[in-house]
Short mmCIF file of N, CA, C and O in Angstrom, two decimals:
data_model
loop_
_atom_site.label_atom_id
_atom_site.label_comp_id
_atom_site.label_asym_id
_atom_site.label_seq_id
_atom_site.Cartn_x
_atom_site.Cartn_y
_atom_site.Cartn_z
N HIS A 751 -3.69 6.13 -0.44
CA HIS A 751 -4.97 5.75 -1.00
C HIS A 751 -5.86 6.46 -0.78
O HIS A 751 -6.87 6.75 -1.72
N ILE A 752 -6.15 7.00 0.49
CA ILE A 752 -7.35 7.79 0.71
C ILE A 752 -7.38 9.12 -0.16
O ILE A 752 -8.36 9.56 -0.55
N SER A 753 -6.22 9.81 -0.25
CA SER A 753 -6.13 10.95 -0.82
C SER A 753 -6.52 10.82 -2.44
O SER A 753 -6.75 11.89 -3.01
N GLN A 754 -6.59 9.64 -2.99
CA GLN A 754 -7.07 9.56 -4.38
C GLN A 754 -8.50 9.68 -4.35
O GLN A 754 -9.22 9.90 -5.47
N HIS A 755 -9.24 9.55 -3.17
CA HIS A 755 -10.69 9.53 -3.04
C HIS A 755 -11.30 10.70 -2.55
O HIS A 755 -12.49 11.25 -2.72
N ILE A 756 -10.53 11.43 -1.64
CA ILE A 756 -10.97 12.52 -0.85
C ILE A 756 -9.74 13.37 -0.46
O ILE A 756 -8.59 13.00 -0.34
N ASP A 757 -9.93 14.80 -0.47
CA ASP A 757 -8.86 15.53 0.01
C ASP A 757 -8.27 15.15 1.40
O ASP A 757 -9.12 15.04 2.29
N TRP A 758 -6.99 15.01 1.33
CA TRP A 758 -6.35 14.47 2.73
C TRP A 758 -6.79 15.23 4.05
O TRP A 758 -7.04 14.82 4.99
N ASN A 759 -6.54 16.49 3.91
CA ASN A 759 -6.86 17.39 5.00
C ASN A 759 -8.27 17.25 5.32
O ASN A 759 -8.87 17.36 6.75
N ARG A 760 -9.33 17.20 4.42
CA ARG A 760 -10.61 16.95 4.75
C ARG A 760 -10.86 15.61 5.35
O ARG A 760 -11.63 15.48 6.53
N PHE A 761 -10.21 14.56 4.92
CA PHE A 761 -10.28 13.39 5.47
C PHE A 761 -9.89 13.40 7.14
O PHE A 761 -10.51 12.95 8.05
N VAL A 762 -8.58 14.11 7.32
CA VAL A 762 -8.23 14.12 8.67
C VAL A 762 -9.16 14.95 9.47
O VAL A 762 -9.30 14.55 10.79
N ASP A 763 -9.51 16.17 8.95
CA ASP A 763 -10.56 16.94 9.88
C ASP A 763 -11.68 16.08 10.36
O ASP A 763 -12.13 16.01 11.56
N HIS A 764 -12.37 15.28 9.51
CA HIS A 764 -13.41 14.46 9.76
C HIS A 764 -13.07 13.38 10.68
O HIS A 764 -13.79 13.10 11.69
N TYR A 765 -11.86 12.67 10.41
CA TYR A 765 -11.25 11.73 11.45
C TYR A 765 -11.02 12.14 12.84
O TYR A 765 -11.66 11.57 13.73
N LEU A 766 -10.54 13.26 12.86
CA LEU A 766 -10.35 13.95 14.10
C LEU A 766 -11.77 14.28 14.75
O LEU A 766 -11.83 14.11 16.19
N LYS A 767 -12.68 14.90 14.32
CA LYS A 767 -13.93 15.35 14.68
C LYS A 767 -14.78 14.14 15.13
O LYS A 767 -15.68 14.12 15.89
N SER A 768 -14.34 12.95 14.46
CA SER A 768 -15.02 11.62 14.86
C SER A 768 -14.58 10.87 15.95
O SER A 768 -15.01 9.78 16.30
N GLY A 769 -13.46 11.54 16.65
CA GLY A 769 -12.98 10.85 17.81
C GLY A 769 -11.52 9.99 17.53
O GLY A 769 -11.06 9.53 18.18
N GLY A 770 -10.97 10.19 16.35
CA GLY A 770 -9.69 9.81 15.92
C GLY A 770 -8.55 10.23 16.71
O GLY A 770 -8.70 11.54 17.11
N LYS A 771 -7.53 9.63 16.81
CA LYS A 771 -6.30 10.08 17.50
C LYS A 771 -5.58 11.00 16.59
O LYS A 771 -5.59 10.67 15.45
N PRO A 772 -4.78 12.07 17.04
CA PRO A 772 -4.06 12.87 16.15
C PRO A 772 -2.84 12.11 15.51
O PRO A 772 -2.61 10.94 15.84
N ILE A 773 -2.77 12.36 14.01
CA ILE A 773 -2.11 11.67 13.16
C ILE A 773 -0.73 12.49 13.04
O ILE A 773 -0.52 13.63 13.00
N ASN A 774 0.33 11.67 13.24
CA ASN A 774 1.65 12.17 13.04
C ASN A 774 2.03 12.26 11.64
O ASN A 774 2.45 11.03 11.19
N SER A 775 1.83 13.47 11.12
CA SER A 775 2.04 13.24 9.57
C SER A 775 3.43 13.01 9.07
O SER A 775 3.69 12.61 7.97
N GLU A 776 4.45 13.27 9.95
CA GLU A 776 5.88 13.16 9.68
C GLU A 776 6.15 11.61 9.57
O GLU A 776 7.04 11.11 8.84
N ALA A 777 5.26 10.85 10.28
CA ALA A 777 5.59 9.39 10.36
C ALA A 777 4.72 8.58 9.16
O ALA A 777 5.06 7.34 8.89
N MET A 778 3.91 9.44 8.44
CA MET A 778 3.14 8.65 7.47
C MET A 778 3.70 8.11 6.38
O MET A 778 3.43 7.12 5.92
N ASP A 779 4.69 8.62 5.79
CA ASP A 779 5.46 8.10 4.67
C ASP A 779 6.28 6.77 5.00
O ASP A 779 6.22 5.84 4.41
N PHE A 780 6.77 6.77 6.39
CA PHE A 780 7.29 5.57 6.79
C PHE A 780 6.28 4.38 7.01
O PHE A 780 6.45 3.27 6.56
N TYR A 781 5.17 4.65 7.59
CA TYR A 781 4.10 3.78 7.78
C TYR A 781 3.50 3.25 6.48
O TYR A 781 3.27 1.91 5.99
N ALA A 782 3.46 4.16 5.40
CA ALA A 782 3.01 3.62 4.16
C ALA A 782 3.86 2.80 3.34
O ALA A 782 3.61 2.02 2.77
N ALA A 783 5.23 3.19 3.76
CA ALA A 783 6.36 2.22 3.00
C ALA A 783 6.36 0.85 3.65
O ALA A 783 6.57 -0.14 3.09
N VAL A 784 6.12 0.75 5.11
CA VAL A 784 6.07 -0.43 5.79
C VAL A 784 4.87 -1.18 5.11
O VAL A 784 5.04 -2.32 5.05
N SER A 785 3.74 -0.55 4.99
CA SER A 785 2.56 -1.14 4.54
C SER A 785 2.80 -1.75 3.18
O SER A 785 2.40 -2.96 2.91
N ALA A 786 3.31 -1.02 2.30
CA ALA A 786 3.59 -1.45 0.95
C ALA A 786 4.57 -2.56 1.03
O ALA A 786 4.47 -3.54 0.29
N MET A 787 5.49 -2.45 1.84
CA MET A 787 6.67 -3.67 1.91
C MET A 787 5.96 -4.79 2.34
O MET A 787 6.42 -5.99 1.85
N ARG A 788 4.89 -4.90 3.36
CA ARG A 788 4.41 -5.99 3.67
C ARG A 788 3.57 -6.70 2.65
O ARG A 788 3.63 -7.93 2.48
N VAL A 789 2.83 -5.95 1.90
CA VAL A 789 2.17 -6.40 0.72
C VAL A 789 3.01 -6.97 -0.17
O VAL A 789 2.86 -7.97 -0.87
N MET A 790 4.17 -6.14 -0.71
CA MET A 790 5.10 -6.80 -1.63
C MET A 790 5.67 -8.01 -1.37
O MET A 790 5.95 -8.91 -1.92
N ASN A 791 6.04 -8.13 0.13
CA ASN A 791 6.48 -9.45 0.54
C ASN A 791 5.57 -10.56 0.42
O ASN A 791 5.93 -11.80 -0.04
N GLY A 792 4.35 -10.37 0.59
CA GLY A 792 3.41 -11.31 0.58
C GLY A 792 3.19 -11.82 -1.00
O GLY A 792 3.02 -12.98 -1.36
N LEU A 793 3.13 -10.65 -1.80
CA LEU A 793 3.07 -10.97 -3.27
C LEU A 793 4.26 -11.74 -3.71
O LEU A 793 4.10 -12.47 -4.62
N CYS A 794 5.41 -11.35 -3.35
CA CYS A 794 6.72 -11.97 -3.68
C CYS A 794 6.78 -13.45 -3.29
O CYS A 794 7.24 -14.44 -4.27
N LYS A 795 6.07 -13.74 -2.14
CA LYS A 795 6.08 -15.13 -1.59
C LYS A 795 5.07 -15.95 -2.49
O LYS A 795 5.41 -17.03 -2.90
N ALA A 796 4.05 -15.28 -2.98
CA ALA A 796 2.98 -15.85 -3.85
C ALA A 796 3.61 -16.15 -5.11
O ALA A 796 3.51 -17.18 -5.85
N THR A 797 4.59 -15.16 -5.78
CA THR A 797 5.28 -15.64 -7.00
C THR A 797 6.22 -16.82 -6.81
O THR A 797 6.22 -17.49 -7.70
N THR A 798 6.85 -16.78 -5.80
CA THR A 798 7.90 -17.99 -5.39
C THR A 798 6.97 -19.28 -5.48
O THR A 798 7.32 -20.20 -6.00
N ASN A 799 5.78 -19.10 -4.91
CA ASN A 799 4.90 -20.43 -4.68
C ASN A 799 4.55 -20.80 -6.15
O ASN A 799 4.55 -22.02 -6.33
N LEU A 800 4.27 -19.98 -6.95
CA LEU A 800 3.98 -20.28 -8.36
C LEU A 800 5.30 -20.81 -9.08
O LEU A 800 5.26 -21.87 -9.83
N GLN A 801 6.30 -20.08 -8.93
CA GLN A 801 7.50 -20.64 -9.59
C GLN A 801 8.07 -22.06 -8.99
O GLN A 801 8.62 -22.79 -9.81
N THR A 802 7.89 -22.34 -7.91
CA THR A 802 8.32 -23.62 -7.43
C THR A 802 7.50 -24.66 -7.48
O THR A 802 7.58 -25.72 -7.14
N GLY A 803 6.03 -24.35 -7.77
CA GLY A 803 5.11 -25.22 -7.88
C GLY A 803 4.15 -25.44 -6.68
O GLY A 803 3.23 -26.27 -6.66
N ALA A 804 4.39 -24.66 -5.63
CA ALA A 804 3.75 -24.91 -4.47
C ALA A 804 2.21 -24.40 -4.64
O ALA A 804 1.39 -24.53 -3.88
N SER A 805 1.96 -23.52 -5.77
CA SER A 805 0.73 -22.92 -6.01
C SER A 805 0.49 -22.97 -7.51
O SER A 805 1.51 -22.93 -8.15
N LYS A 806 -0.69 -23.14 -7.86
CA LYS A 806 -1.09 -23.09 -9.39
C LYS A 806 -2.01 -22.10 -9.66
O LYS A 806 -2.65 -22.19 -10.84
N ASP A 807 -2.27 -21.15 -8.92
CA ASP A 807 -3.11 -20.12 -9.22
C ASP A 807 -2.41 -18.85 -9.98
O ASP A 807 -1.81 -17.98 -9.46
N PHE A 808 -2.49 -19.02 -11.33
CA PHE A 808 -1.91 -18.18 -12.09
C PHE A 808 -2.36 -16.74 -12.11
O PHE A 808 -1.71 -15.60 -12.61
N ARG A 809 -3.47 -16.36 -11.32
CA ARG A 809 -4.10 -14.91 -11.26
C ARG A 809 -2.86 -14.29 -10.34
O ARG A 809 -2.80 -12.94 -10.56
N LEU A 810 -2.16 -14.84 -9.46
CA LEU A 810 -1.27 -14.22 -8.78
C LEU A 810 -0.02 -13.43 -9.46
O LEU A 810 0.54 -12.49 -9.00
N PHE A 811 0.18 -14.06 -10.64
CA PHE A 811 1.26 -13.41 -11.55
C PHE A 811 0.92 -11.91 -11.72
O PHE A 811 1.87 -11.09 -11.64
N MET A 812 -0.18 -11.54 -12.05
CA MET A 812 -0.65 -10.16 -12.32
C MET A 812 -0.71 -9.20 -11.20
O MET A 812 -0.76 -8.07 -11.48
N VAL A 813 -1.10 -9.95 -10.10
CA VAL A 813 -1.43 -9.03 -8.76
C VAL A 813 -0.21 -8.29 -8.53
O VAL A 813 -0.35 -7.12 -8.15
N GLU A 814 0.84 -8.78 -8.50
CA GLU A 814 2.11 -8.28 -8.06
C GLU A 814 2.32 -7.06 -8.77
O GLU A 814 2.85 -5.89 -8.35
N LEU A 815 2.21 -7.16 -10.10
CA LEU A 815 2.36 -5.87 -10.97
C LEU A 815 1.74 -4.76 -10.61
O LEU A 815 2.19 -3.62 -10.82
N GLY A 816 0.52 -5.05 -10.05
CA GLY A 816 -0.23 -3.68 -9.68
C GLY A 816 0.37 -2.85 -8.42
O GLY A 816 0.02 -1.65 -8.24
N TYR A 817 1.18 -3.64 -7.66
CA TYR A 817 1.65 -2.83 -6.51
C TYR A 817 3.14 -2.30 -6.78
O TYR A 817 3.51 -1.44 -6.07
N VAL A 818 3.71 -2.78 -7.64
CA VAL A 818 5.33 -2.47 -7.91
C VAL A 818 5.23 -0.94 -8.15
O VAL A 818 6.22 -0.35 -7.40
N VAL A 819 4.52 -0.24 -8.98
CA VAL A 819 4.60 1.07 -9.29
C VAL A 819 4.38 1.85 -7.98
O VAL A 819 5.15 2.95 -7.78
N GLU A 820 3.29 1.61 -7.30
CA GLU A 820 2.93 2.33 -6.12
C GLU A 820 4.25 2.28 -5.07
O GLU A 820 4.51 3.11 -4.53
N PHE A 821 4.72 0.98 -4.98
CA PHE A 821 5.84 0.79 -4.06
C PHE A 821 6.91 1.62 -4.58
O PHE A 821 7.79 2.26 -3.73
N MET A 822 7.28 1.75 -5.75
CA MET A 822 8.29 2.70 -6.23
C MET A 822 8.20 3.85 -6.07
O MET A 822 9.07 4.62 -5.58
N LYS A 823 6.97 4.45 -6.15
CA LYS A 823 6.63 5.99 -5.77
C LYS A 823 6.84 6.16 -4.44
O LYS A 823 7.17 7.43 -4.23
N LEU A 824 6.60 5.30 -3.49
CA LEU A 824 6.65 5.66 -2.13
C LEU A 824 8.34 5.80 -1.79
O LEU A 824 8.73 6.48 -0.86
N GLY A 825 9.20 5.17 -2.63
CA GLY A 825 10.61 5.26 -2.57
C GLY A 825 11.18 6.69 -3.22
O GLY A 825 12.43 6.70 -3.26
N GLY A 826 10.25 7.30 -3.82
CA GLY A 826 10.77 8.62 -4.57
C GLY A 826 10.94 8.32 -5.98
O GLY A 826 11.49 9.27 -6.57
N VAL A 827 10.79 7.14 -6.41
CA VAL A 827 11.25 6.84 -7.90
C VAL A 827 10.11 7.46 -8.79
O VAL A 827 8.90 7.25 -8.61
N LYS A 828 10.44 8.16 -9.87
CA LYS A 828 9.61 8.74 -10.65
C LYS A 828 9.12 7.64 -11.68
O LYS A 828 10.13 7.01 -12.59
N VAL A 829 7.85 7.17 -11.77
CA VAL A 829 7.47 6.21 -12.61
C VAL A 829 6.56 6.71 -13.82
O VAL A 829 5.60 7.48 -13.34
#
């Protein structure tokens, strides 16, 4: 998400100069996928709550749709 707002290498350079720990770039895809999975899990639970009547907040129906495309991209799916 950061790279949508600033060049990734520029961000990393600034992060390191500000005292950040070195980034294992090989692990970034894994961490991004785990993060997306956690969000999707929560949103799926929210959808289940709507379907079972445990929640009546209909705004949650549309929230999940915003993350599905990004999650699929992390898995290499062309969307």
